[in-house]
Coordinates of C-alpha atoms and ligand atoms in Angstrom, one line a residue:
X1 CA 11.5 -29.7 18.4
X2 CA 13.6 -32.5 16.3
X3 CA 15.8 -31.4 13.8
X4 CA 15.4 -33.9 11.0
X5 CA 18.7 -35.1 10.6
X6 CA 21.9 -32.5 12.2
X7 CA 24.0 -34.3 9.4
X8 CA 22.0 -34.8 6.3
X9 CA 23.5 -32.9 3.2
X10 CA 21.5 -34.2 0.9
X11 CA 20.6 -30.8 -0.7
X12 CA 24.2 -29.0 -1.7
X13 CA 25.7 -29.6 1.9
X14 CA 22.4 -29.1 3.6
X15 CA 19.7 -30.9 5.1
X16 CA 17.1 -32.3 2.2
X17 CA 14.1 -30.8 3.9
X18 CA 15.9 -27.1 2.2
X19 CA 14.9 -28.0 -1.1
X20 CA 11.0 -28.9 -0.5
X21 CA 11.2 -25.4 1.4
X22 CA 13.5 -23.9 -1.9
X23 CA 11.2 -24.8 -4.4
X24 CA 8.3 -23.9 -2.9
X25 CA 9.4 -20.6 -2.3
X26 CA 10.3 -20.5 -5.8
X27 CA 6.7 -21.0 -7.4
X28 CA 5.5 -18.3 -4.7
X29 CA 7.9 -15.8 -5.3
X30 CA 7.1 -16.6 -9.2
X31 CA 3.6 -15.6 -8.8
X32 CA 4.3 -12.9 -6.4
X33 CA 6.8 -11.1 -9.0
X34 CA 5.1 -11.9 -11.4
X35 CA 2.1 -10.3 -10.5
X36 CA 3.8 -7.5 -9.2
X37 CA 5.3 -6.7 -12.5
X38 CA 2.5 -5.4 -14.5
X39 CA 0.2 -4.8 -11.4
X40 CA 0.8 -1.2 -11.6
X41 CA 0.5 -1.5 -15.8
X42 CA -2.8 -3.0 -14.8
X43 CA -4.2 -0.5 -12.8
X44 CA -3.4 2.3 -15.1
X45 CA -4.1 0.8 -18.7
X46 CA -7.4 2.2 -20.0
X47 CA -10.4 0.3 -19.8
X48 CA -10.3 0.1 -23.3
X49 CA -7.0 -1.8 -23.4
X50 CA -8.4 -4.2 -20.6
X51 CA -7.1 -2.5 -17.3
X52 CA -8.6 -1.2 -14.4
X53 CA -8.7 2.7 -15.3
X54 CA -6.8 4.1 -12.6
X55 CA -4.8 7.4 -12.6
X56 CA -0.9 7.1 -10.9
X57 CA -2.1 8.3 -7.6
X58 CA -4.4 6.5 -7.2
X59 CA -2.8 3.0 -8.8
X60 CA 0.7 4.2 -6.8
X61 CA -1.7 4.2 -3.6
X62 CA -3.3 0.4 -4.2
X63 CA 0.4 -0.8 -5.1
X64 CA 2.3 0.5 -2.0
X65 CA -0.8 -0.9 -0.1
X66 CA -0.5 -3.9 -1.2
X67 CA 2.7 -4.8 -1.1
X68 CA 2.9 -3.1 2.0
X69 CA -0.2 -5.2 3.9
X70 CA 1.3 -8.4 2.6
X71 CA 4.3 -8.4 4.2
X72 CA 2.6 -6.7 7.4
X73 CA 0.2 -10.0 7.2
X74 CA 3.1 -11.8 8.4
X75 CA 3.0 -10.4 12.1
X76 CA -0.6 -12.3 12.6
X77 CA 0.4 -15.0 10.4
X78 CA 3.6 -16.2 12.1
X79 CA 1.8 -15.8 15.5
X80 CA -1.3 -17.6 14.7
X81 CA 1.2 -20.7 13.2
X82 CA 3.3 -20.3 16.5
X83 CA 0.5 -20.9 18.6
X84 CA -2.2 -22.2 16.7
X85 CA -1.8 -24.3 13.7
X86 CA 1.7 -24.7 13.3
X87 CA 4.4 -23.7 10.7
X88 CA 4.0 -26.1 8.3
X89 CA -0.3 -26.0 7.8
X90 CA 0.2 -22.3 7.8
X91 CA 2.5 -22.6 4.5
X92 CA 0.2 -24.8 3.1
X93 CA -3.1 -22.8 3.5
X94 CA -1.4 -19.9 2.7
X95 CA -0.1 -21.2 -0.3
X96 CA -4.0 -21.8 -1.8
X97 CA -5.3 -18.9 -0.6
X98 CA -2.3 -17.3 -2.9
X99 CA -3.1 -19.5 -5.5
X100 CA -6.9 -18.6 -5.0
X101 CA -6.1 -14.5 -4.9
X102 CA -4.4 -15.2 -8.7
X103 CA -7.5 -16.8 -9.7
X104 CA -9.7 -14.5 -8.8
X105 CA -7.3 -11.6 -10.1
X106 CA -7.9 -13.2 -13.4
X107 CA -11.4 -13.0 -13.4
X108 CA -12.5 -9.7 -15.3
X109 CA -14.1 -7.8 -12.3
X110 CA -13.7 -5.3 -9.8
X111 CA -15.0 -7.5 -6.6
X112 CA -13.0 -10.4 -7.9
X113 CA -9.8 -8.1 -8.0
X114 CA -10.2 -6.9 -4.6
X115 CA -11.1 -9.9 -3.7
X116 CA -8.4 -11.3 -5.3
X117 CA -5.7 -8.7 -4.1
X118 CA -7.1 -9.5 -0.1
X119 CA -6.3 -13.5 -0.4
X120 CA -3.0 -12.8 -1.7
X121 CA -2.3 -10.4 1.4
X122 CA -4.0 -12.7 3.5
X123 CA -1.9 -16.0 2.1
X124 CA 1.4 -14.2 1.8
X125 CA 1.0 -13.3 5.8
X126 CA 0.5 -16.8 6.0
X127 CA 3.0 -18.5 4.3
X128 CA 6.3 -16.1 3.9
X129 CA 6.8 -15.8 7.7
X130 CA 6.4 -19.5 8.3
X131 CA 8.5 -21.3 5.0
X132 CA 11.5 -19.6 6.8
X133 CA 11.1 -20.5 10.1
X134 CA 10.6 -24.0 8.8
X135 CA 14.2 -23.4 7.3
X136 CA 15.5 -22.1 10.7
X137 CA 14.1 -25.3 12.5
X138 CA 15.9 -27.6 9.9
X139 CA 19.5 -26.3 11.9
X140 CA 20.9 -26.8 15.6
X141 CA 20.9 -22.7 16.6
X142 CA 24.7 -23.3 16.4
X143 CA 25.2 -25.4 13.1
X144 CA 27.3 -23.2 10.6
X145 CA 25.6 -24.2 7.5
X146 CA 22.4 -21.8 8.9
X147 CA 23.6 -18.8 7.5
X148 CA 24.3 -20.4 4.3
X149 CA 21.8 -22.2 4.2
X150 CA 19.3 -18.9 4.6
X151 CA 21.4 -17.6 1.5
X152 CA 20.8 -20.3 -0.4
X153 CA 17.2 -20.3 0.1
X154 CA 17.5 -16.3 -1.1
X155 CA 18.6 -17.9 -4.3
X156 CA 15.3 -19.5 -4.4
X157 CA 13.2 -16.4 -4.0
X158 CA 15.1 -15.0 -6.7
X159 CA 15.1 -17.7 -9.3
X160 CA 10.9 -17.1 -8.6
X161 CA 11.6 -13.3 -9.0
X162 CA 14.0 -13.6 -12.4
X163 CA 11.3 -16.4 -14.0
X164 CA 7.5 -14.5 -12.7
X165 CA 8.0 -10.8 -14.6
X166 CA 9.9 -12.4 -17.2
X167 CA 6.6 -15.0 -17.9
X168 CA 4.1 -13.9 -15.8
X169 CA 4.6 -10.2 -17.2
X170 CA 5.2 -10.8 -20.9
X171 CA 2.1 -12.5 -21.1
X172 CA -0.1 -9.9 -18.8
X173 CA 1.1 -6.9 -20.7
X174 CA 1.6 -8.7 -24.1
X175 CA -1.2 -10.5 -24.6
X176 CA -4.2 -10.8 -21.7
X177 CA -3.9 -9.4 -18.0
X178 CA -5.8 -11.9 -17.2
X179 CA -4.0 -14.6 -18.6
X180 CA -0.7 -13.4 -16.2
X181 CA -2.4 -13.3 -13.6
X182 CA -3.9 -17.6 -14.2
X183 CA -0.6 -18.5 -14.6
X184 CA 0.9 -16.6 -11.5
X185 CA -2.0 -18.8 -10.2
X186 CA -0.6 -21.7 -11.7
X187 CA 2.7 -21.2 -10.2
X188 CA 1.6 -21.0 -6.8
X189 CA -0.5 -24.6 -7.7
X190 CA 3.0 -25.8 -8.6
X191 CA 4.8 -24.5 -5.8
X192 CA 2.0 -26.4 -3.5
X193 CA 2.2 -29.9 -5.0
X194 CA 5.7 -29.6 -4.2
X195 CA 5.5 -29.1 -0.7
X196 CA 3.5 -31.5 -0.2
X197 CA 5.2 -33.7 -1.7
X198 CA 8.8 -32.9 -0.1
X199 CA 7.4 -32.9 3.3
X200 CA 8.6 -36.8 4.1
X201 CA 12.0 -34.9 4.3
X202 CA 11.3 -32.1 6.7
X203 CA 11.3 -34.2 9.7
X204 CA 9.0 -32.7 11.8
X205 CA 10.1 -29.5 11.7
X206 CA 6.9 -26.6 11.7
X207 CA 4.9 -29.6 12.4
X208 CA 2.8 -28.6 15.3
X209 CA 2.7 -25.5 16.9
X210 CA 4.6 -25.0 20.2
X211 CA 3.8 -26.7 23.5
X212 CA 1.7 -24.2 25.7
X213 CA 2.1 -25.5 29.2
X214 CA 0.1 -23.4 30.6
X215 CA -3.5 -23.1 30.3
X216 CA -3.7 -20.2 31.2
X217 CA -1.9 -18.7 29.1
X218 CA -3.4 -20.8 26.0
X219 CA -6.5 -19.4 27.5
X220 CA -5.1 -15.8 26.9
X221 CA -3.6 -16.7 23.1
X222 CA -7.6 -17.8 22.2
X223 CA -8.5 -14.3 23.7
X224 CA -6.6 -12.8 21.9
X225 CA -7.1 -14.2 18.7
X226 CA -11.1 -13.6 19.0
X227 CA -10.4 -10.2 20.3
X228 CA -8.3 -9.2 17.0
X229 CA -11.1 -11.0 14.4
X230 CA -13.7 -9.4 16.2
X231 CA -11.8 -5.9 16.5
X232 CA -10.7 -6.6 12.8
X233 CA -14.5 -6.7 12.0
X234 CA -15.7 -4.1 14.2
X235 CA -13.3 -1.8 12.1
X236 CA -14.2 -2.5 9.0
X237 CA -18.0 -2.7 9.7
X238 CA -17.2 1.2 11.1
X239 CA -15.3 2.3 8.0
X240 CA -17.7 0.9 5.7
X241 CA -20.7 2.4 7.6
X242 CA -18.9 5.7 7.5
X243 CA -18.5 5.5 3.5
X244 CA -21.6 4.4 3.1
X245 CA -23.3 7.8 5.2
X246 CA -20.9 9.9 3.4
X247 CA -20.0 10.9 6.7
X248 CA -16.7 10.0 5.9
X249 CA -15.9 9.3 2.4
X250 CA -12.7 7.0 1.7
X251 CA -10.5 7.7 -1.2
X252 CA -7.4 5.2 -1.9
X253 CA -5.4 7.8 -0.9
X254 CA -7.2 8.5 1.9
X255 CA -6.8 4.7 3.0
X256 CA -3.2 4.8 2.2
X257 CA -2.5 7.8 4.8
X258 CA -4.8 6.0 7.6
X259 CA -2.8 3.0 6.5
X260 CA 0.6 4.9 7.6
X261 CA -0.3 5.8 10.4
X262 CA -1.6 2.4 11.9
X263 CA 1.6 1.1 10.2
X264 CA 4.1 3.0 12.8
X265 CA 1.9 2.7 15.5
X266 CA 2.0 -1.3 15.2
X267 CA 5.6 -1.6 16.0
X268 CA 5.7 0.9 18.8
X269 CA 2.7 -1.1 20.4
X270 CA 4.1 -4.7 19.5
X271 CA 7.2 -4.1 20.8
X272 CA 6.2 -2.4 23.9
X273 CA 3.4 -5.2 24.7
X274 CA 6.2 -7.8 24.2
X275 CA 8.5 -7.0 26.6
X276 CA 5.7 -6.4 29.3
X277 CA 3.7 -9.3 28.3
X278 CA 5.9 -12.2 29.3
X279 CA 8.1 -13.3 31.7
X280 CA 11.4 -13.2 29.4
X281 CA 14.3 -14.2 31.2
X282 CA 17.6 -11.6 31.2
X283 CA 19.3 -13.4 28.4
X284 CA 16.0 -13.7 26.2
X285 CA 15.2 -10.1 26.9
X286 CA 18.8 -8.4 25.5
X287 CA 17.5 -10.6 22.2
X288 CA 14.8 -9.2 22.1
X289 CA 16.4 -5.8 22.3
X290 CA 18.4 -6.7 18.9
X291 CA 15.7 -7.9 17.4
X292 CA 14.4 -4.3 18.2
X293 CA 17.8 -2.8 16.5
X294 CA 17.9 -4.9 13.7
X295 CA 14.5 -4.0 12.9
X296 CA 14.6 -0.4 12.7
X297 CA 18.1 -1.2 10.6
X298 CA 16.0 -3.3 8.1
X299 CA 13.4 -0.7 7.9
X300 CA 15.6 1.9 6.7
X301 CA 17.8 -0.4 4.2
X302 CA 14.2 -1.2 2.7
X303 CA 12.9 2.0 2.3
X304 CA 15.9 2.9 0.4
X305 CA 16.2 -0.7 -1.4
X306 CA 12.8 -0.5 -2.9
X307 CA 13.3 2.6 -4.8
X308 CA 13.8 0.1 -7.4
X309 CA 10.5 -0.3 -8.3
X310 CA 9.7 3.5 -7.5
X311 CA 12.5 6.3 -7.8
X312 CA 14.8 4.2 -9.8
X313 CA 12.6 3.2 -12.5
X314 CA 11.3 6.8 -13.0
X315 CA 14.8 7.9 -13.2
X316 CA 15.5 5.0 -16.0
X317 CA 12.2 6.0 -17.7
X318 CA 13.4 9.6 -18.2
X319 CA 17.0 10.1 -17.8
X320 CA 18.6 6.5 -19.2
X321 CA 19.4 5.7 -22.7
X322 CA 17.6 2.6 -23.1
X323 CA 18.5 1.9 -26.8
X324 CA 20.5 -1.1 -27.1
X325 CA 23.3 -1.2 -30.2
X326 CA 21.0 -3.4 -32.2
X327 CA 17.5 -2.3 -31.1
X328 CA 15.4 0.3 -33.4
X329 CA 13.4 1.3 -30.0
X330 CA 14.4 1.7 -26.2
X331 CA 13.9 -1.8 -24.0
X332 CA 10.9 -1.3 -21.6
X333 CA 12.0 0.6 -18.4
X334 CA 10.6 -2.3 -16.6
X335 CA 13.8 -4.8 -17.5
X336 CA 15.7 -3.5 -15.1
X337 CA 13.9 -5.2 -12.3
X338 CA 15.5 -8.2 -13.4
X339 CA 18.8 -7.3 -12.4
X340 CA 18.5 -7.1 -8.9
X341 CA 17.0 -10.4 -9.1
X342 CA 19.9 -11.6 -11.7
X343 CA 22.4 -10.2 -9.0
X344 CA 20.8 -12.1 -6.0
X345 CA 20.8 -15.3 -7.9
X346 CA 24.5 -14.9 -9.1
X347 CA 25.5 -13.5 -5.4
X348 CA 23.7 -15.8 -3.0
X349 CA 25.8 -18.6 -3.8
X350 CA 29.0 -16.7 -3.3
X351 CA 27.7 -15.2 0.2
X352 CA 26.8 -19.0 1.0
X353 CA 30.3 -20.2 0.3
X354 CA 31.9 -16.9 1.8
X355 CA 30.0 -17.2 5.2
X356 CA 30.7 -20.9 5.5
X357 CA 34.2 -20.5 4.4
X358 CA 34.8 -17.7 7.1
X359 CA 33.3 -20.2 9.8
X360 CA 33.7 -18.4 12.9
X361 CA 35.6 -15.7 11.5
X362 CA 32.3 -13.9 9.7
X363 CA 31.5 -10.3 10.7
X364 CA 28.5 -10.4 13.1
X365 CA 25.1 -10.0 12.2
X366 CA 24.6 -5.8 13.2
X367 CA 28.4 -6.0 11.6
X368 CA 26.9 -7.2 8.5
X369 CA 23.9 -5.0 8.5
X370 CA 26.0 -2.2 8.7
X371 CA 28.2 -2.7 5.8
X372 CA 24.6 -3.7 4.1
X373 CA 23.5 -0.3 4.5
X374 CA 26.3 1.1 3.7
X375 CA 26.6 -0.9 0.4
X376 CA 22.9 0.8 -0.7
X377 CA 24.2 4.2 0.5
X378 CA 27.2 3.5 -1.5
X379 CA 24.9 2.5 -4.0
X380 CA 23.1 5.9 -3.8
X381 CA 26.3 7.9 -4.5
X382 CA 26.6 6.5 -7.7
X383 CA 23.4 7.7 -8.5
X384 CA 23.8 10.9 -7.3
X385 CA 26.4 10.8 -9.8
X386 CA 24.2 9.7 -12.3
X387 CA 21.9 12.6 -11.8
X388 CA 24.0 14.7 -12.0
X389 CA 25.2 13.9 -15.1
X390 CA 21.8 13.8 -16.3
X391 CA 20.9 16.8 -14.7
X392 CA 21.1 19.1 -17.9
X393 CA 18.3 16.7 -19.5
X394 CA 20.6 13.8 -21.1
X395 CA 19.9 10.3 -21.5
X396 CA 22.8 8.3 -19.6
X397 CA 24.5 5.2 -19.8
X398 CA 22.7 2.0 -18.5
X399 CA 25.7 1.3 -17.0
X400 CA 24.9 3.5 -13.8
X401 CA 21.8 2.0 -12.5
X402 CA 23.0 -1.5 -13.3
X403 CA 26.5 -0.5 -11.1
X404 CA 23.7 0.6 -8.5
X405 CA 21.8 -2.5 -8.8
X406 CA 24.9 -4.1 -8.3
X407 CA 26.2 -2.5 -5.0
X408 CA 22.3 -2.7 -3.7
X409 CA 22.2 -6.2 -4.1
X410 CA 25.5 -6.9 -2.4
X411 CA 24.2 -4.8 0.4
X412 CA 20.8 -6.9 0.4
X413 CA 23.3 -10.2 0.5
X414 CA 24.4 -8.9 4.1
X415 CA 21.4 -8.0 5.3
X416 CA 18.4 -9.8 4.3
X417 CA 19.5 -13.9 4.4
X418 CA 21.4 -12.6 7.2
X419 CA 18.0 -11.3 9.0
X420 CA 15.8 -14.2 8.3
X421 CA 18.7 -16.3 10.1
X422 CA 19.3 -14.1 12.7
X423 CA 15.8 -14.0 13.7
X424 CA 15.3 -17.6 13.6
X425 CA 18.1 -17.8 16.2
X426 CA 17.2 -14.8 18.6
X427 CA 13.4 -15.8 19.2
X428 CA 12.8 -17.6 21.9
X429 CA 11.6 -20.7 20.0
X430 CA 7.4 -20.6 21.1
X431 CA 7.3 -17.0 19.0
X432 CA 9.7 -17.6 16.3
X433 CA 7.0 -17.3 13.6
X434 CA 5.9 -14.6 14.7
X435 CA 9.4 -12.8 14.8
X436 CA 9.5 -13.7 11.8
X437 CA 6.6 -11.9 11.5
X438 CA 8.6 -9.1 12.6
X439 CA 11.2 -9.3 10.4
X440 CA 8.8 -8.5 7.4
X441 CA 7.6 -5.4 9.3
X442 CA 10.5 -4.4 9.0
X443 CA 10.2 -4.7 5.1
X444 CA 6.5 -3.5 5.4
X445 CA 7.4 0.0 7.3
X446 CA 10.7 0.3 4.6
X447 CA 8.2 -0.5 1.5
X448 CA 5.6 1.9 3.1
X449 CA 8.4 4.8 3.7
X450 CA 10.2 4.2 0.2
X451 CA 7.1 4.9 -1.6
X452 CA 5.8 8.1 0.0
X453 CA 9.3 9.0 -0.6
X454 CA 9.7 8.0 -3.6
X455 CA 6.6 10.8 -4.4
X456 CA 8.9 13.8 -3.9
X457 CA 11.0 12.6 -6.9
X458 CA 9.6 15.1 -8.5
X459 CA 9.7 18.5 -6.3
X460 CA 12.6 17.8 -4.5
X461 CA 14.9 16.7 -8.0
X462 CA 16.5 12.8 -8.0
X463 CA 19.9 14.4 -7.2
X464 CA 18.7 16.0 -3.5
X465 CA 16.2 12.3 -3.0
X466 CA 19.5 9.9 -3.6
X467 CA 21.4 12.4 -1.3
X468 CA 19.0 12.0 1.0
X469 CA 19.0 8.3 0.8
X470 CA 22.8 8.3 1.4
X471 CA 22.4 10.3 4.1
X472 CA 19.9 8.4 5.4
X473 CA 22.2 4.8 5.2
X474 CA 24.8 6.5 6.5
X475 CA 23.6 7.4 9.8
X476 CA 21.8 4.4 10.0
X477 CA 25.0 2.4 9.0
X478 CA 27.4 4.1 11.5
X479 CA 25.1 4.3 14.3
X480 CA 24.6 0.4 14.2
X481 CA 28.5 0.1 13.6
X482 CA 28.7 2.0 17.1
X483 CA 26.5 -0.8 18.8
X484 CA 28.0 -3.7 17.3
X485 CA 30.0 -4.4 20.5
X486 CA 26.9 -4.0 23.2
X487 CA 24.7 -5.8 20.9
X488 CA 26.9 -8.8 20.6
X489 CA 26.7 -9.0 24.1
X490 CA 22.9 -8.4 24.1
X491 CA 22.9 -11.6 21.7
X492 CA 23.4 -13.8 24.2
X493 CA 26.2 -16.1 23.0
X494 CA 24.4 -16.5 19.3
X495 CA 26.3 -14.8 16.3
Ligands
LIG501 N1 13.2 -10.0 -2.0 C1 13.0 -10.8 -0.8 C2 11.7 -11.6 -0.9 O1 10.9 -11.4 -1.7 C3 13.0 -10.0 0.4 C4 11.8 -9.2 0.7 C5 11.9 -8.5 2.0 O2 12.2 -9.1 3.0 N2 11.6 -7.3 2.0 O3 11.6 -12.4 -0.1

C-alpha cells in the first residue's frame, strides 16, 4: 500500500488527503448528531404533535438499538471493505445509503422510518470503520504526526456533532421532524460531494482492498460472506415467521434483550475464531492480544461515557437549575450535549499539539487509556458530589455537570483518537478495517451497557449509579495501569 506523500503537510502539518477524510467526516457526523438529537423527542411526541407515539421504554429500547447496531455494523463493514471492495468504495456507498436512511426518515411513515433507521445502520457500518482506516493508511506505522493527526480528525467529528443538534435539532423539534431529518440528509449529500471531490489527494490509500494471495483463502472469505447473508436471512425469515404465528411475539423490548445477548456473544466468538483462524505470526499475535485489552478498556470507558445522553441528562432534567440570569424559563436539558462536543473541539487541538510535542516521550497507548478512564471516573466523583448535594431535592448549579463534561472529555481525548490510531497500527494491515470494525464494538457493547444501566437511575438513586461508575473506571483503570509494561511488549515495537 503507497502512502501518498510521507512528507506532504498540506493540511495543518499533515498530509492533504486528512482534510477530504476531515470534512467528510464532518457532514456525517452532522447528520448522525443531528438526528440523534431529537430522535428520542421523535419517538415520544404524540401523534398529534407529528411523532411516532411511543412510550420511554419502548422509544429508550429503539434508541439504544440503534445507536448500538450502528456502530456494531462496523465489524461486517470494515471486513467486507478489507477483503472485498476496498476502503475507499465502502465510505462512499456508505455515505448514500446514510444519506438515503435521512430521506426516508423524513418521509411521514412507519415502513419508511424503519426503513430509514436500517440504511443509516447499514451505511454507518459501512463508512465509520473505513474513513479512519483511510486516515491510518495516509501515515508510515511510525510517522509521529499519526497520533495527531487521529486527534485532529476527532475535531472533525465534533465540529459535525456541535453544528447537527444545533441545526438539525432546532429545526426537527421547532418546526417539522421531518424537515430535520431532510436536512441531516442533506448534510450527508454534502459530506459525499466532498469526498469525491478530495480523493485526487488521498493517493491510493483504501483504494483496493488487500492482496489475497491465496485462492484459497479468497475462496473461504466468498464463503463466508454468502454464509453470513444467507444466515442473516435465515434469521430474520425465522423471527418474522415466529411473530407472524404468534408463536413468539416480539416486543421492542423483547428485541433489545435478544439484542444483548447476541451483542456479548459476538466478541467472545470473534475473538476466539480470530486467533484460531489464521496463521498469525508470534509478533502479530501479542497485537492481537492488545487489541483484545484495549477493547474491553474501551467498552467500559463507553458505557460510563454515554451516560451523557442517558443518566446525565435525567439528572440535569430534574436536579439542575437550568435558569440562566437573563432567561424567564430553564434552557432545554438537551444543551448540554453540546458541551462535550464544545470540549472535544476546543481539546483535540491541544491533545494534537501535546502528543506531537512529547514526540517520543508520550505515555503509551494502555498508559493513556488508563488515565482516560480514570479522567471519567474522576469525572463521576464530581457527580457523586453533585448528587449529593441535590439529594434533599435542590436544583444545583450548572456548573457540576459542565465540570463533568469537562473531565469526561479529557478522558475521551486519551482514549478514543488514541484508539482509532492504535488500531490502525496493531492490525496486521489485510484486516485493518475490520479492526476497526472492532474498535466500534467496543463503543457498541459500552453504548449497549450504559443504557441498560442507565435504567436503574431510578431504583438504585444517581448517587449509588455514579459510585458505581467510579468504581467501575477505577478497576478498569488500575488493572490496565498494571499491564502497561507486558502489553508494551505484546505491541511489538509499535507505541
Ligand atoms: N464521538 C465519537 C464519534 O462519533 C466516538 C464515538 C465512539 O467511538 N464511540 O465518532
Amino acid at each position: 500500500m503507497s502512502v501518498p506523500a510521507q512528507y506532504d503537510k498540506g493540511f495543518f502539518g499533515h498530509p492533504k488527503g486528512l482534510s477530504t477524510l476531515f470534512f467528510t467526516e464532518v457532514w456525517e457526523r452532522f447528520s448522525f448528531y443531528g438526528m440523534k438529537a431529537f430522535l428520542l423527542l421523535y419517538l415520544t411526541a404524540t401523534v398529534a404533535n407529528g411523532g411516532m407515539g411511543f412510550d420511554v421504554a419502548k422509544g429508550t429500547a429503539i434508541f439504544a438499538l440503534y445507536t448500538s447496531m450502528g456502530y456494531l455494523l462496523g465489524l461486517p463493514g470494515g471486513w467486507i471493505a478489507d477483503r472485498f471492495i476496498g476502503h475507499r468504495r465502502a465510505v462512499l456507498s456508505g455515505g448514500v445509503l446514510i444519506m438515503l436512511g435521512h430521506f426516508s426518515l423524513a418521509v411521514q411513515s412507519t415502513v419508511f422510518f424503519f426503513a430509514g433507521l436500517g440504511l443509516i445502520v447499514i451505511g454507518t457500518g459501512l463508512l465509520k470503520p473505513n474513513i479512519s482506516a483511510i486516515v491510518g493508511q495516509l501515515y508510515h506505522q511510525n510517522d509521529d504526526r499519526r497520533d495527531a493527526g487521529f486527534s485532529l480528525f476527532y475535531m472533525g467529528i465534533n465540529f459535525g456533532a456541535l453544528g447537527g443538534p444545533l441545526i438539525c435539532g432546532y429545526l426537527g423539534e421547532r418546526v417539522n421532524w421531518h424537515l430535520g431529518f431532510s436536512v441531516a440528509g442533506l448534510g450527508m449529500l454534502f459530506g459525499l460531494v466532498q469526498f469525491v471531490r478530495g480523493t485526487r489527494y488521498m493517493g491510493d490509500a483504501g483504494l483496493k482492498p488487500e492482496k489475497c494471495h491465496d485462492p484459497k483463502e479468497a475462496a473461504r472469505h466468498r464463503k463466508i460472506l454468502t454464509t453470513g447473508v444467507v444466515v442473516t436471512v435465515l434469521a430474520g425469515l425465522t423471527a418474522a415467521a415466529l411473530h407472524l404465528s404468534g408463536v413468539f411475539v416480539w416486543t421492542v423490548e423483547r428485541v433489545a434483550d435478544s439484542f444483548g445477548l447476541i451483542l456479548f456473544a459476538i466478541p467472545v466468538l470473534f475473538f476466539a475464531g480470530l486467533f484460531l483462524a489464521e496463521r498469525w505470526t508470534p509478533v502479530e499475535k501479542g497485537r492481537l492480544a492488545t487489541i483484545v485489552v484495549l477493547f474491553m478498556a474501551a467498552a467500559f470507558f463507553w458505557a460510563a461515557y454515554e451516560q451523557a445522553g442517558s443518566s446525565l441528562t435525567l439528572f440535569a432534567r430534574d436536579s439542575v437549575d437550568r435558569v440562566l440570569p437573563f432567561m424567564d424559563e430553564p434552557f432545554p436539558t438537551s444543551w448540554f450535549q453540546n458541551f462535550p462536543a464544545l470540549f472535544c473541539v476546543l481539546l483535540a487541538p491541544v491533545f494534537a499539539w501535546l502528543w506531537v510535542r512529547l514526540g517520543k516521550h508520550q505515555p503509551s497507548s494502555p498508559a493513556k487509556f488508563a488515565i482516560g478512564l480514570l479522567m471519567v471516573g474522576i469525572g463521576f466523583i464530581v457527580m457523586m458530589g453533585a448528587a449529593s448535594a441535590s439529594a434533599g431535592g435542590a436544583r444545583i448549579s450548572p456548573w457540576w455537570l459542565i465540570g463533568t463534561y469537562f473531565l469526561h472529555v479529557l478522558g475521551e481525548m486519551c482514549l478514543s483518537p488514541v484508539g482509532l490510531s492504535t488500531m490502525t497500527k496493531l492490525a496486521p494491515a489485510r484486516i485493518s478495517g475490520m479492526m476497526m470494525g472492532v474498535w466500534f464494538l467496543a463503543a457498541s457493547v459500552g453504548n449497549y451497557v450504559g443504557g441498560r444501566a442507565a435504567g436503574y437511575y431510578d431504583r438504585l438513586t444517581p448517587l449509588l449509579l455514579f459510585g458505581l461508575f467510579v468504581l467501575l473506571t477505577f478497576a478498569a483503570a488500575g488493572v490496565l495501569a498494571l499491564l502497561i509494561r507486558p502489553i508494551r511488549r505484546m505491541m511489538g515495537g509499535v507505541h
